[in-house]
mmCIF file of N, CA and C in Angstrom:
data_model
loop_
_atom_site.group_PDB
_atom_site.id
_atom_site.type_symbol
_atom_site.label_atom_id
_atom_site.label_comp_id
_atom_site.label_asym_id
_atom_site.label_seq_id
_atom_site.Cartn_x
_atom_site.Cartn_y
_atom_site.Cartn_z
ATOM 1 N N MET A 43 -2.455 19.116 -1.279
ATOM 2 C CA MET A 43 -1.454 17.709 0.020
ATOM 3 C C MET A 43 -1.714 18.620 1.530
ATOM 4 N N ALA A 44 -1.825 18.213 2.750
ATOM 5 C CA ALA A 44 -2.097 18.242 4.091
ATOM 6 C C ALA A 44 -0.501 18.238 4.618
ATOM 7 N N ASP A 45 -0.682 18.819 6.247
ATOM 8 C CA ASP A 45 0.906 18.632 6.251
ATOM 9 C C ASP A 45 1.000 17.243 6.256
ATOM 10 N N LYS A 46 -0.056 16.113 6.834
ATOM 11 C CA LYS A 46 0.528 14.532 7.084
ATOM 12 C C LYS A 46 -0.571 14.171 5.732
ATOM 13 N N PRO A 47 0.398 13.902 4.712
ATOM 14 C CA PRO A 47 -0.369 13.349 3.365
ATOM 15 C C PRO A 47 -0.859 12.005 3.678
ATOM 16 N N SER A 48 -2.289 11.435 3.280
ATOM 17 C CA SER A 48 -2.678 10.255 3.508
ATOM 18 C C SER A 48 -2.478 9.631 1.684
ATOM 19 N N VAL A 49 -2.637 8.117 2.041
ATOM 20 C CA VAL A 49 -2.153 7.481 1.107
ATOM 21 C C VAL A 49 -3.034 5.566 1.489
ATOM 22 N N LEU A 50 -3.743 5.642 0.197
ATOM 23 C CA LEU A 50 -4.405 4.453 -0.087
ATOM 24 C C LEU A 50 -4.036 3.535 -1.275
ATOM 25 N N PHE A 51 -3.659 2.187 -0.448
ATOM 26 C CA PHE A 51 -3.396 1.459 -1.691
ATOM 27 C C PHE A 51 -4.338 0.231 -1.743
ATOM 28 N N VAL A 52 -4.879 0.067 -3.319
ATOM 29 C CA VAL A 52 -5.870 -1.078 -3.845
ATOM 30 C C VAL A 52 -5.500 -1.620 -4.280
ATOM 31 N N CYS A 53 -6.145 -2.847 -4.334
ATOM 32 C CA CYS A 53 -5.553 -3.963 -4.855
ATOM 33 C C CYS A 53 -7.146 -4.987 -4.239
ATOM 34 N N VAL A 54 -7.587 -5.749 -5.671
ATOM 35 C CA VAL A 54 -8.613 -6.728 -5.957
ATOM 36 C C VAL A 54 -9.229 -7.532 -4.252
ATOM 37 N N HIS A 55 -8.135 -8.217 -3.692
ATOM 38 C CA HIS A 55 -8.406 -8.649 -2.808
ATOM 39 C C HIS A 55 -7.804 -8.076 -1.166
ATOM 40 N N ASN A 56 -6.579 -7.529 -1.316
ATOM 41 C CA ASN A 56 -6.459 -6.547 -0.152
ATOM 42 C C ASN A 56 -5.558 -7.585 0.878
ATOM 43 N N ALA A 57 -5.136 -8.538 -0.238
ATOM 44 C CA ALA A 57 -4.474 -9.825 0.377
ATOM 45 C C ALA A 57 -2.972 -9.527 0.827
ATOM 46 N N GLY A 58 -2.111 -8.713 -0.276
ATOM 47 C CA GLY A 58 -0.598 -9.304 -0.433
ATOM 48 C C GLY A 58 0.106 -8.317 -0.818
ATOM 49 N N ARG A 59 -0.280 -7.232 -2.192
ATOM 50 C CA ARG A 59 0.467 -6.403 -2.587
ATOM 51 C C ARG A 59 0.239 -5.131 -1.835
ATOM 52 N N SER A 60 -1.246 -5.036 -2.010
ATOM 53 C CA SER A 60 -1.998 -3.941 -0.720
ATOM 54 C C SER A 60 -1.421 -3.944 0.365
ATOM 55 N N GLN A 61 -1.316 -4.719 1.273
ATOM 56 C CA GLN A 61 -0.586 -4.895 2.196
ATOM 57 C C GLN A 61 0.166 -4.513 2.855
ATOM 58 N N MET A 62 1.546 -5.309 1.960
ATOM 59 C CA MET A 62 2.926 -4.683 1.907
ATOM 60 C C MET A 62 2.904 -3.925 1.738
ATOM 61 N N ALA A 63 2.792 -2.829 0.656
ATOM 62 C CA ALA A 63 2.680 -1.442 0.606
ATOM 63 C C ALA A 63 2.644 -0.663 1.740
ATOM 64 N N ALA A 64 1.184 -0.926 2.253
ATOM 65 C CA ALA A 64 0.812 -0.139 3.915
ATOM 66 C C ALA A 64 2.001 -0.384 4.744
ATOM 67 N N ALA A 65 2.177 -1.875 4.769
ATOM 68 C CA ALA A 65 2.887 -2.129 5.946
ATOM 69 C C ALA A 65 4.455 -1.471 5.745
ATOM 70 N N TRP A 66 4.879 -1.179 4.427
ATOM 71 C CA TRP A 66 6.177 -0.456 4.184
ATOM 72 C C TRP A 66 6.277 1.009 4.354
ATOM 73 N N LEU A 67 4.833 1.617 4.140
ATOM 74 C CA LEU A 67 4.929 3.385 4.173
ATOM 75 C C LEU A 67 4.853 3.361 5.434
ATOM 76 N N THR A 68 3.751 2.542 6.659
ATOM 77 C CA THR A 68 3.599 2.641 7.925
ATOM 78 C C THR A 68 4.772 2.993 8.446
ATOM 79 N N HIS A 69 6.292 1.731 7.877
ATOM 80 C CA HIS A 69 7.148 1.328 8.600
ATOM 81 C C HIS A 69 8.098 1.938 8.262
ATOM 82 N N LEU A 70 8.604 2.828 7.034
ATOM 83 C CA LEU A 70 9.739 3.599 6.692
ATOM 84 C C LEU A 70 8.577 5.082 7.162
ATOM 85 N N ALA A 71 7.465 5.443 6.725
ATOM 86 C CA ALA A 71 7.128 7.146 7.247
ATOM 87 C C ALA A 71 6.969 7.214 8.750
ATOM 88 N N GLY A 72 6.127 6.125 9.565
ATOM 89 C CA GLY A 72 6.270 6.151 10.538
ATOM 90 C C GLY A 72 4.785 6.857 10.728
ATOM 91 N N ASP A 73 4.955 7.693 11.930
ATOM 92 C CA ASP A 73 3.334 8.773 12.069
ATOM 93 C C ASP A 73 3.077 10.352 10.772
ATOM 94 N N ARG A 74 4.703 10.260 9.872
ATOM 95 C CA ARG A 74 4.291 10.785 9.053
ATOM 96 C C ARG A 74 3.128 11.180 7.502
ATOM 97 N N VAL A 75 3.032 9.820 7.852
ATOM 98 C CA VAL A 75 1.719 9.794 6.239
ATOM 99 C C VAL A 75 0.911 8.582 7.147
ATOM 100 N N GLU A 76 -0.282 9.376 7.228
ATOM 101 C CA GLU A 76 -1.812 8.350 6.897
ATOM 102 C C GLU A 76 -1.771 7.326 6.631
ATOM 103 N N VAL A 77 -1.307 5.712 6.301
ATOM 104 C CA VAL A 77 -1.691 4.765 5.655
ATOM 105 C C VAL A 77 -3.174 3.594 5.560
ATOM 106 N N ARG A 78 -3.507 3.563 4.144
ATOM 107 C CA ARG A 78 -4.822 3.041 4.216
ATOM 108 C C ARG A 78 -4.606 1.917 3.242
ATOM 109 N N SER A 79 -5.277 0.668 3.385
ATOM 110 C CA SER A 79 -5.095 -0.127 2.252
ATOM 111 C C SER A 79 -6.815 -1.182 1.873
ATOM 112 N N ALA A 80 -6.837 -1.134 1.170
ATOM 113 C CA ALA A 80 -8.157 -1.811 0.628
ATOM 114 C C ALA A 80 -8.663 -2.435 -0.649
ATOM 115 N N GLY A 81 -9.848 -3.389 -0.346
ATOM 116 C CA GLY A 81 -9.747 -4.060 -2.060
ATOM 117 C C GLY A 81 -11.438 -3.734 -2.593
ATOM 118 N N SER A 82 -11.314 -4.114 -3.702
ATOM 119 C CA SER A 82 -12.598 -4.281 -3.972
ATOM 120 C C SER A 82 -13.592 -5.365 -3.883
ATOM 121 N N ASN A 83 -12.964 -6.478 -3.034
ATOM 122 C CA ASN A 83 -13.776 -7.868 -3.628
ATOM 123 C C ASN A 83 -12.419 -8.800 -1.975
ATOM 124 N N PRO A 84 -12.284 -8.200 -0.787
ATOM 125 C CA PRO A 84 -11.163 -8.362 -0.175
ATOM 126 C C PRO A 84 -11.557 -10.012 0.097
ATOM 127 N N GLY A 85 -10.524 -10.434 0.133
ATOM 128 C CA GLY A 85 -9.753 -12.114 0.485
ATOM 129 C C GLY A 85 -10.391 -11.914 2.327
ATOM 130 N N ASP A 86 -10.194 -13.347 2.375
ATOM 131 C CA ASP A 86 -10.483 -13.893 3.423
ATOM 132 C C ASP A 86 -9.698 -13.869 5.026
ATOM 133 N N ALA A 87 -8.138 -13.691 4.231
ATOM 134 C CA ALA A 87 -6.946 -12.962 5.201
ATOM 135 C C ALA A 87 -5.958 -12.909 4.707
ATOM 136 N N VAL A 88 -4.789 -12.437 5.115
ATOM 137 C CA VAL A 88 -3.468 -11.858 4.079
ATOM 138 C C VAL A 88 -2.851 -12.893 3.637
ATOM 139 N N ASN A 89 -2.455 -12.881 2.896
ATOM 140 C CA ASN A 89 -1.538 -13.948 2.300
ATOM 141 C C ASN A 89 -0.274 -14.521 2.916
ATOM 142 N N PRO A 90 -0.343 -15.580 3.449
ATOM 143 C CA PRO A 90 0.732 -16.609 3.917
ATOM 144 C C PRO A 90 2.008 -16.123 3.933
ATOM 145 N N ALA A 91 2.566 -15.869 2.380
ATOM 146 C CA ALA A 91 3.570 -15.652 2.139
ATOM 147 C C ALA A 91 3.753 -14.164 1.981
ATOM 148 N N ALA A 92 3.138 -13.625 1.437
ATOM 149 C CA ALA A 92 3.357 -12.338 1.923
ATOM 150 C C ALA A 92 3.924 -11.814 3.359
ATOM 151 N N VAL A 93 2.684 -12.297 4.417
ATOM 152 C CA VAL A 93 3.507 -12.115 5.769
ATOM 153 C C VAL A 93 4.021 -12.631 6.083
ATOM 154 N N GLU A 94 4.873 -14.116 5.438
ATOM 155 C CA GLU A 94 6.088 -14.601 6.134
ATOM 156 C C GLU A 94 7.632 -13.439 5.236
ATOM 157 N N ALA A 95 7.443 -13.301 4.156
ATOM 158 C CA ALA A 95 8.372 -12.127 3.529
ATOM 159 C C ALA A 95 8.687 -10.841 4.585
ATOM 160 N N MET A 96 7.486 -10.592 4.556
ATOM 161 C CA MET A 96 7.226 -9.432 5.579
ATOM 162 C C MET A 96 8.234 -9.579 7.069
ATOM 163 N N ALA A 97 7.998 -10.884 7.337
ATOM 164 C CA ALA A 97 8.617 -11.182 8.970
ATOM 165 C C ALA A 97 9.970 -10.945 8.553
ATOM 166 N N GLU A 98 10.296 -11.624 7.202
ATOM 167 C CA GLU A 98 11.397 -11.746 7.412
ATOM 168 C C GLU A 98 12.844 -10.558 7.590
ATOM 169 N N VAL A 99 11.417 -9.456 6.763
ATOM 170 C CA VAL A 99 12.322 -7.753 7.073
ATOM 171 C C VAL A 99 11.750 -6.838 8.378
ATOM 172 N N GLY A 100 11.537 -7.814 9.212
ATOM 173 C CA GLY A 100 11.262 -6.960 11.001
ATOM 174 C C GLY A 100 9.664 -6.359 10.600
ATOM 175 N N ILE A 101 8.988 -6.802 9.528
ATOM 176 C CA ILE A 101 7.745 -6.045 9.642
ATOM 177 C C ILE A 101 6.292 -7.364 9.612
ATOM 178 N N ASP A 102 5.230 -7.167 11.466
ATOM 179 C CA ASP A 102 4.821 -7.732 11.318
ATOM 180 C C ASP A 102 2.906 -7.172 10.718
ATOM 181 N N ILE A 103 2.535 -8.441 9.320
ATOM 182 C CA ILE A 103 1.718 -7.790 9.395
ATOM 183 C C ILE A 103 0.316 -9.407 9.829
ATOM 184 N N SER A 104 0.553 -9.786 10.210
ATOM 185 C CA SER A 104 0.210 -10.931 10.517
ATOM 186 C C SER A 104 -1.278 -10.973 11.125
ATOM 187 N N ALA A 105 -1.328 -10.022 11.779
ATOM 188 C CA ALA A 105 -3.305 -8.900 12.586
ATOM 189 C C ALA A 105 -3.562 -8.838 11.649
ATOM 190 N N GLU A 106 -3.449 -8.202 10.319
ATOM 191 C CA GLU A 106 -3.629 -7.372 9.371
ATOM 192 C C GLU A 106 -5.197 -8.060 8.775
ATOM 193 N N THR A 107 -6.427 -7.758 7.800
ATOM 194 C CA THR A 107 -7.305 -8.287 7.453
ATOM 195 C C THR A 107 -7.604 -7.100 6.466
ATOM 196 N N PRO A 108 -7.806 -8.403 5.255
ATOM 197 C CA PRO A 108 -8.339 -7.114 4.080
ATOM 198 C C PRO A 108 -10.184 -6.546 4.499
ATOM 199 N N LYS A 109 -9.959 -5.255 4.351
ATOM 200 C CA LYS A 109 -10.819 -4.525 4.322
ATOM 201 C C LYS A 109 -11.672 -4.051 2.371
ATOM 202 N N VAL A 110 -12.707 -3.948 2.308
ATOM 203 C CA VAL A 110 -13.162 -3.231 1.827
ATOM 204 C C VAL A 110 -12.788 -2.111 1.356
ATOM 205 N N LEU A 111 -13.274 -1.851 0.266
ATOM 206 C CA LEU A 111 -12.640 -0.629 -0.494
ATOM 207 C C LEU A 111 -14.130 0.646 -0.441
ATOM 208 N N THR A 112 -13.548 1.481 0.191
ATOM 209 C CA THR A 112 -15.015 2.344 0.144
ATOM 210 C C THR A 112 -14.784 3.558 -0.611
ATOM 211 N N VAL A 113 -16.069 4.394 -1.009
ATOM 212 C CA VAL A 113 -15.410 5.727 -1.198
ATOM 213 C C VAL A 113 -15.275 6.785 -0.714
ATOM 214 N N ASP A 114 -15.446 6.835 0.895
ATOM 215 C CA ASP A 114 -14.833 7.853 2.271
ATOM 216 C C ASP A 114 -13.536 7.223 1.967
ATOM 217 N N ALA A 115 -12.925 6.405 2.046
ATOM 218 C CA ALA A 115 -11.329 6.044 1.623
ATOM 219 C C ALA A 115 -10.967 6.299 1.137
ATOM 220 N N VAL A 116 -11.447 6.525 -0.481
ATOM 221 C CA VAL A 116 -10.714 7.281 -1.449
ATOM 222 C C VAL A 116 -11.232 9.066 -1.527
ATOM 223 N N ARG A 117 -11.988 9.330 -0.888
ATOM 224 C CA ARG A 117 -12.606 10.502 -0.866
ATOM 225 C C ARG A 117 -11.499 11.175 0.725
ATOM 226 N N GLU A 118 -11.114 10.214 1.481
ATOM 227 C CA GLU A 118 -10.298 11.024 2.667
ATOM 228 C C GLU A 118 -8.773 10.607 1.965
ATOM 229 N N SER A 119 -7.925 10.180 1.061
ATOM 230 C CA SER A 119 -6.748 10.283 0.973
ATOM 231 C C SER A 119 -6.330 10.776 -0.488
ATOM 232 N N ASP A 120 -5.033 11.636 0.068
ATOM 233 C CA ASP A 120 -4.618 12.155 -0.965
ATOM 234 C C ASP A 120 -4.109 12.007 -1.923
ATOM 235 N N VAL A 121 -3.401 10.541 -1.721
ATOM 236 C CA VAL A 121 -2.370 9.777 -3.248
ATOM 237 C C VAL A 121 -3.630 8.392 -3.119
ATOM 238 N N CYS A 122 -4.021 7.618 -4.385
ATOM 239 C CA CYS A 122 -4.609 7.101 -4.583
ATOM 240 C C CYS A 122 -4.002 5.738 -5.179
ATOM 241 N N ILE A 123 -3.611 4.274 -4.871
ATOM 242 C CA ILE A 123 -2.413 3.898 -6.103
ATOM 243 C C ILE A 123 -2.736 2.203 -5.713
ATOM 244 N N THR A 124 -3.236 2.103 -6.841
ATOM 245 C CA THR A 124 -3.901 0.742 -7.491
ATOM 246 C C THR A 124 -2.126 0.218 -7.774
ATOM 247 N N MET A 125 -2.234 -1.460 -7.613
ATOM 248 C CA MET A 125 -1.148 -2.148 -7.581
ATOM 249 C C MET A 125 -1.048 -3.222 -8.648
ATOM 250 N N GLY A 126 -1.845 -2.605 -9.624
ATOM 251 C CA GLY A 126 -1.381 -3.180 -11.073
ATOM 252 C C GLY A 126 -2.233 -4.511 -11.058
ATOM 253 N N CYS A 127 -3.387 -4.528 -10.510
ATOM 254 C CA CYS A 127 -4.306 -5.548 -10.943
ATOM 255 C C CYS A 127 -5.528 -5.260 -11.244
ATOM 256 N N GLY A 128 -5.589 -4.318 -11.674
ATOM 257 C CA GLY A 128 -7.015 -3.812 -12.178
ATOM 258 C C GLY A 128 -8.008 -3.708 -11.170
ATOM 259 N N ASP A 129 -7.725 -2.964 -10.198
ATOM 260 C CA ASP A 129 -8.834 -2.566 -9.588
ATOM 261 C C ASP A 129 -8.525 -1.260 -9.972
ATOM 262 N N THR A 130 -10.370 -0.249 -9.780
ATOM 263 C CA THR A 130 -10.449 0.947 -9.790
ATOM 264 C C THR A 130 -10.931 1.666 -8.755
ATOM 265 N N CYS A 131 -10.707 2.794 -8.817
ATOM 266 C CA CYS A 131 -10.802 3.593 -7.621
ATOM 267 C C CYS A 131 -11.728 4.417 -7.660
ATOM 268 N N PRO A 132 -12.618 4.980 -7.012
ATOM 269 C CA PRO A 132 -13.801 6.542 -7.729
ATOM 270 C C PRO A 132 -12.867 7.266 -7.830
ATOM 271 N N VAL A 133 -13.227 8.303 -8.685
ATOM 272 C CA VAL A 133 -12.027 9.297 -8.661
ATOM 273 C C VAL A 133 -13.001 10.522 -8.652
ATOM 274 N N PHE A 134 -12.382 11.669 -7.254
ATOM 275 C CA PHE A 134 -12.531 12.270 -7.069
ATOM 276 C C PHE A 134 -11.694 13.718 -7.450
ATOM 277 N N PRO A 135 -11.504 15.143 -7.725
ATOM 278 C CA PRO A 135 -10.788 15.783 -8.110
ATOM 279 C C PRO A 135 -10.319 16.188 -7.348
ATOM 280 N N GLY A 136 -8.792 16.528 -7.469
ATOM 281 C CA GLY A 136 -7.832 16.701 -7.117
ATOM 282 C C GLY A 136 -6.815 15.745 -5.934
ATOM 283 N N LYS A 137 -7.353 14.503 -6.416
ATOM 284 C CA LYS A 137 -6.727 13.259 -5.787
ATOM 285 C C LYS A 137 -5.903 12.660 -6.356
ATOM 286 N N ARG A 138 -4.328 12.820 -6.329
ATOM 287 C CA ARG A 138 -3.150 12.068 -7.037
ATOM 288 C C ARG A 138 -3.461 10.205 -7.060
ATOM 289 N N TYR A 139 -3.786 10.000 -8.468
ATOM 290 C CA TYR A 139 -4.236 8.349 -8.541
ATOM 291 C C TYR A 139 -2.413 7.229 -9.121
ATOM 292 N N LEU A 140 -1.967 6.907 -9.024
ATOM 293 C CA LEU A 140 -0.968 5.871 -9.559
ATOM 294 C C LEU A 140 -1.380 4.727 -9.967
ATOM 295 N N ASP A 141 -0.861 3.831 -10.470
ATOM 296 C CA ASP A 141 -0.930 2.340 -10.968
ATOM 297 C C ASP A 141 0.806 2.160 -10.500
ATOM 298 N N TRP A 142 0.986 1.294 -9.297
ATOM 299 C CA TRP A 142 2.306 0.366 -10.160
ATOM 300 C C TRP A 142 1.864 -1.065 -10.417
ATOM 301 N N THR A 143 2.701 -1.596 -11.160
ATOM 302 C CA THR A 143 2.309 -2.893 -11.936
ATOM 303 C C THR A 143 4.012 -3.107 -10.765
ATOM 304 N N LEU A 144 2.871 -4.483 -10.936
ATOM 305 C CA LEU A 144 3.520 -5.766 -9.529
ATOM 306 C C LEU A 144 3.022 -7.346 -9.412
ATOM 307 N N GLU A 145 3.689 -7.620 -10.137
ATOM 308 C CA GLU A 145 3.584 -9.679 -9.734
ATOM 309 C C GLU A 145 2.188 -9.720 -9.181
ATOM 310 N N ASP A 146 1.826 -10.642 -9.187
ATOM 311 C CA ASP A 146 0.386 -10.844 -7.824
ATOM 312 C C ASP A 146 1.097 -12.065 -7.341
ATOM 313 N N PRO A 147 1.338 -11.875 -5.796
ATOM 314 C CA PRO A 147 1.566 -12.851 -5.021
ATOM 315 C C PRO A 147 1.450 -14.092 -4.673
ATOM 316 N N ALA A 148 -0.452 -13.763 -5.078
ATOM 317 C CA ALA A 148 -1.334 -14.641 -4.854
ATOM 318 C C ALA A 148 -0.903 -16.298 -5.117
ATOM 319 N N GLY A 149 -1.063 -17.281 -4.308
ATOM 320 C CA GLY A 149 -0.547 -18.618 -4.464
ATOM 321 C C GLY A 149 1.207 -19.549 -5.240
ATOM 322 N N ARG A 150 1.549 -18.182 -4.742
ATOM 323 C CA ARG A 150 3.234 -18.544 -4.731
ATOM 324 C C ARG A 150 4.232 -18.214 -3.340
ATOM 325 N N GLY A 151 4.893 -18.611 -3.078
ATOM 326 C CA GLY A 151 5.801 -19.606 -1.585
ATOM 327 C C GLY A 151 6.210 -18.080 -1.768
ATOM 328 N N VAL A 152 7.088 -17.996 -0.515
ATOM 329 C CA VAL A 152 7.776 -16.897 -0.605
ATOM 330 C C VAL A 152 8.829 -16.367 -1.040
ATOM 331 N N ALA A 153 9.452 -17.528 -1.491
ATOM 332 C CA ALA A 153 11.026 -17.335 -2.285
ATOM 333 C C ALA A 153 10.316 -16.779 -3.885
ATOM 334 N N ALA A 154 9.381 -16.511 -4.253
ATOM 335 C CA ALA A 154 8.458 -16.001 -5.108
ATOM 336 C C ALA A 154 8.412 -14.599 -4.700
ATOM 337 N N VAL A 155 7.337 -14.104 -3.752
ATOM 338 C CA VAL A 155 7.067 -12.975 -3.042
ATOM 339 C C VAL A 155 8.152 -12.199 -2.381
ATOM 340 N N ARG A 156 9.126 -12.733 -2.206
ATOM 341 C CA ARG A 156 10.418 -11.351 -2.185
ATOM 342 C C ARG A 156 10.951 -10.699 -2.689
ATOM 343 N N PRO A 157 10.959 -11.101 -4.198
ATOM 344 C CA PRO A 157 11.190 -9.871 -5.470
ATOM 345 C C PRO A 157 10.067 -8.833 -4.953
ATOM 346 N N ILE A 158 8.819 -9.029 -5.192
ATOM 347 C CA ILE A 158 7.457 -7.999 -5.190
ATOM 348 C C ILE A 158 7.796 -7.477 -3.874
ATOM 349 N N ARG A 159 8.014 -8.150 -2.401
ATOM 350 C CA ARG A 159 7.697 -7.351 -1.515
ATOM 351 C C ARG A 159 9.332 -6.348 -2.123
ATOM 352 N N ASP A 160 10.320 -6.695 -2.237
ATOM 353 C CA ASP A 160 11.364 -5.735 -2.119
ATOM 354 C C ASP A 160 11.336 -4.175 -3.324
ATOM 355 N N ALA A 161 10.399 -5.163 -4.179
ATOM 356 C CA ALA A 161 9.955 -3.526 -5.328
ATOM 357 C C ALA A 161 8.864 -2.976 -4.516
ATOM 358 N N ILE A 162 7.972 -3.206 -4.021
ATOM 359 C CA ILE A 162 7.323 -2.071 -3.157
ATOM 360 C C ILE A 162 7.977 -1.535 -2.268
ATOM 361 N N LYS A 163 8.879 -2.207 -1.745
ATOM 362 C CA LYS A 163 9.530 -1.054 -0.975
ATOM 363 C C LYS A 163 10.516 -0.364 -1.814
ATOM 364 N N ALA A 164 10.921 -0.104 -2.607
ATOM 365 C CA ALA A 164 11.707 0.770 -3.292
ATOM 366 C C ALA A 164 10.573 1.747 -3.953
ATOM 367 N N LEU A 165 9.357 1.425 -4.546
ATOM 368 C CA LEU A 165 8.058 2.573 -4.520
ATOM 369 C C LEU A 165 7.982 3.205 -4.048
ATOM 370 N N VAL A 166 7.316 2.394 -2.844
ATOM 371 C CA VAL A 166 7.665 3.169 -1.692
ATOM 372 C C VAL A 166 8.284 4.552 -0.947
ATOM 373 N N GLU A 167 9.417 4.499 -0.990
ATOM 374 C CA GLU A 167 10.582 4.880 -0.832
ATOM 375 C C GLU A 167 10.384 6.003 -1.493
ATOM 376 N N ASP A 168 10.459 6.088 -2.783
ATOM 377 C CA ASP A 168 10.535 6.876 -3.497
ATOM 378 C C ASP A 168 9.101 7.821 -3.637
ATOM 379 N N LEU A 169 7.515 7.529 -2.760
ATOM 380 C CA LEU A 169 6.767 8.183 -2.863
ATOM 381 C C LEU A 169 7.204 8.332 -1.446
ATOM 382 N N ILE A 170 7.789 8.494 -0.624
ATOM 383 C CA ILE A 170 7.687 8.767 0.425
ATOM 384 C C ILE A 170 8.660 10.503 0.499
ATOM 385 N N THR A 171 9.842 10.480 -0.469
ATOM 386 C CA THR A 171 10.370 11.191 -0.905
ATOM 387 C C THR A 171 9.941 12.275 -1.699
ATOM 388 N N GLU A 172 8.655 11.972 -2.529
ATOM 389 C CA GLU A 172 7.719 12.799 -2.945
ATOM 390 C C GLU A 172 6.767 13.508 -2.160
ATOM 391 N N ILE A 173 6.204 12.142 -1.328
ATOM 392 C CA ILE A 173 4.687 13.284 -0.504
ATOM 393 C C ILE A 173 4.930 14.028 0.953
ATOM 394 N N VAL A 174 6.037 13.336 1.469
ATOM 395 C CA VAL A 174 6.620 13.801 2.776
ATOM 396 C C VAL A 174 7.223 14.918 2.727
ATOM 397 N N PRO A 175 6.604 15.985 3.788
ATOM 398 C CA PRO A 175 7.050 16.973 3.969
ATOM 399 C C PRO A 175 8.336 17.006 4.564
ATOM 400 N N GLN A 176 9.929 17.562 3.857
ATOM 401 C CA GLN A 176 10.745 17.617 4.472
ATOM 402 C C GLN A 176 11.254 18.306 5.850
ATOM 403 N N ALA A 177 11.807 18.213 6.493
ATOM 404 C CA ALA A 177 11.986 19.048 7.556
ATOM 405 C C ALA A 177 13.194 20.281 7.290
ATOM 406 N N THR A 178 12.945 21.515 8.035
ATOM 407 C CA THR A 178 14.218 22.065 6.999
ATOM 408 C C THR A 178 15.162 22.790 8.499
ATOM 409 N N ALA A 179 16.246 22.785 8.144
ATOM 410 C CA ALA A 179 17.147 22.869 9.178
ATOM 411 C C ALA A 179 17.170 24.100 9.495
#
């Protein structure tokens, strides 16, 4: 893995879980990680309940848009994480592939999205401890 690891979050519509995960990783790791998100069948917009749930914790994802999953995005990432939505990534040697089993926030209100948001945060925090080089004193 490079000095600055790259992570790709993948979910079919790239409108909820993968957007929240990318936002958490960007927020918590800053410029120590390159972050991408994409989907095999991107939606028209990010889930409004996901936008609201993230805004509650001070993270604005309202300007994000769902993006299509490309082979290049996978090739350029060190870690590819699917979000329990049955999506798959092209497989390249030397990449790390994870699947995080998370409920789908589609069609749910913000109250139902909050626990998903919080579960994603915990997973992202664990990921950071695994992939981000720790500064030595």
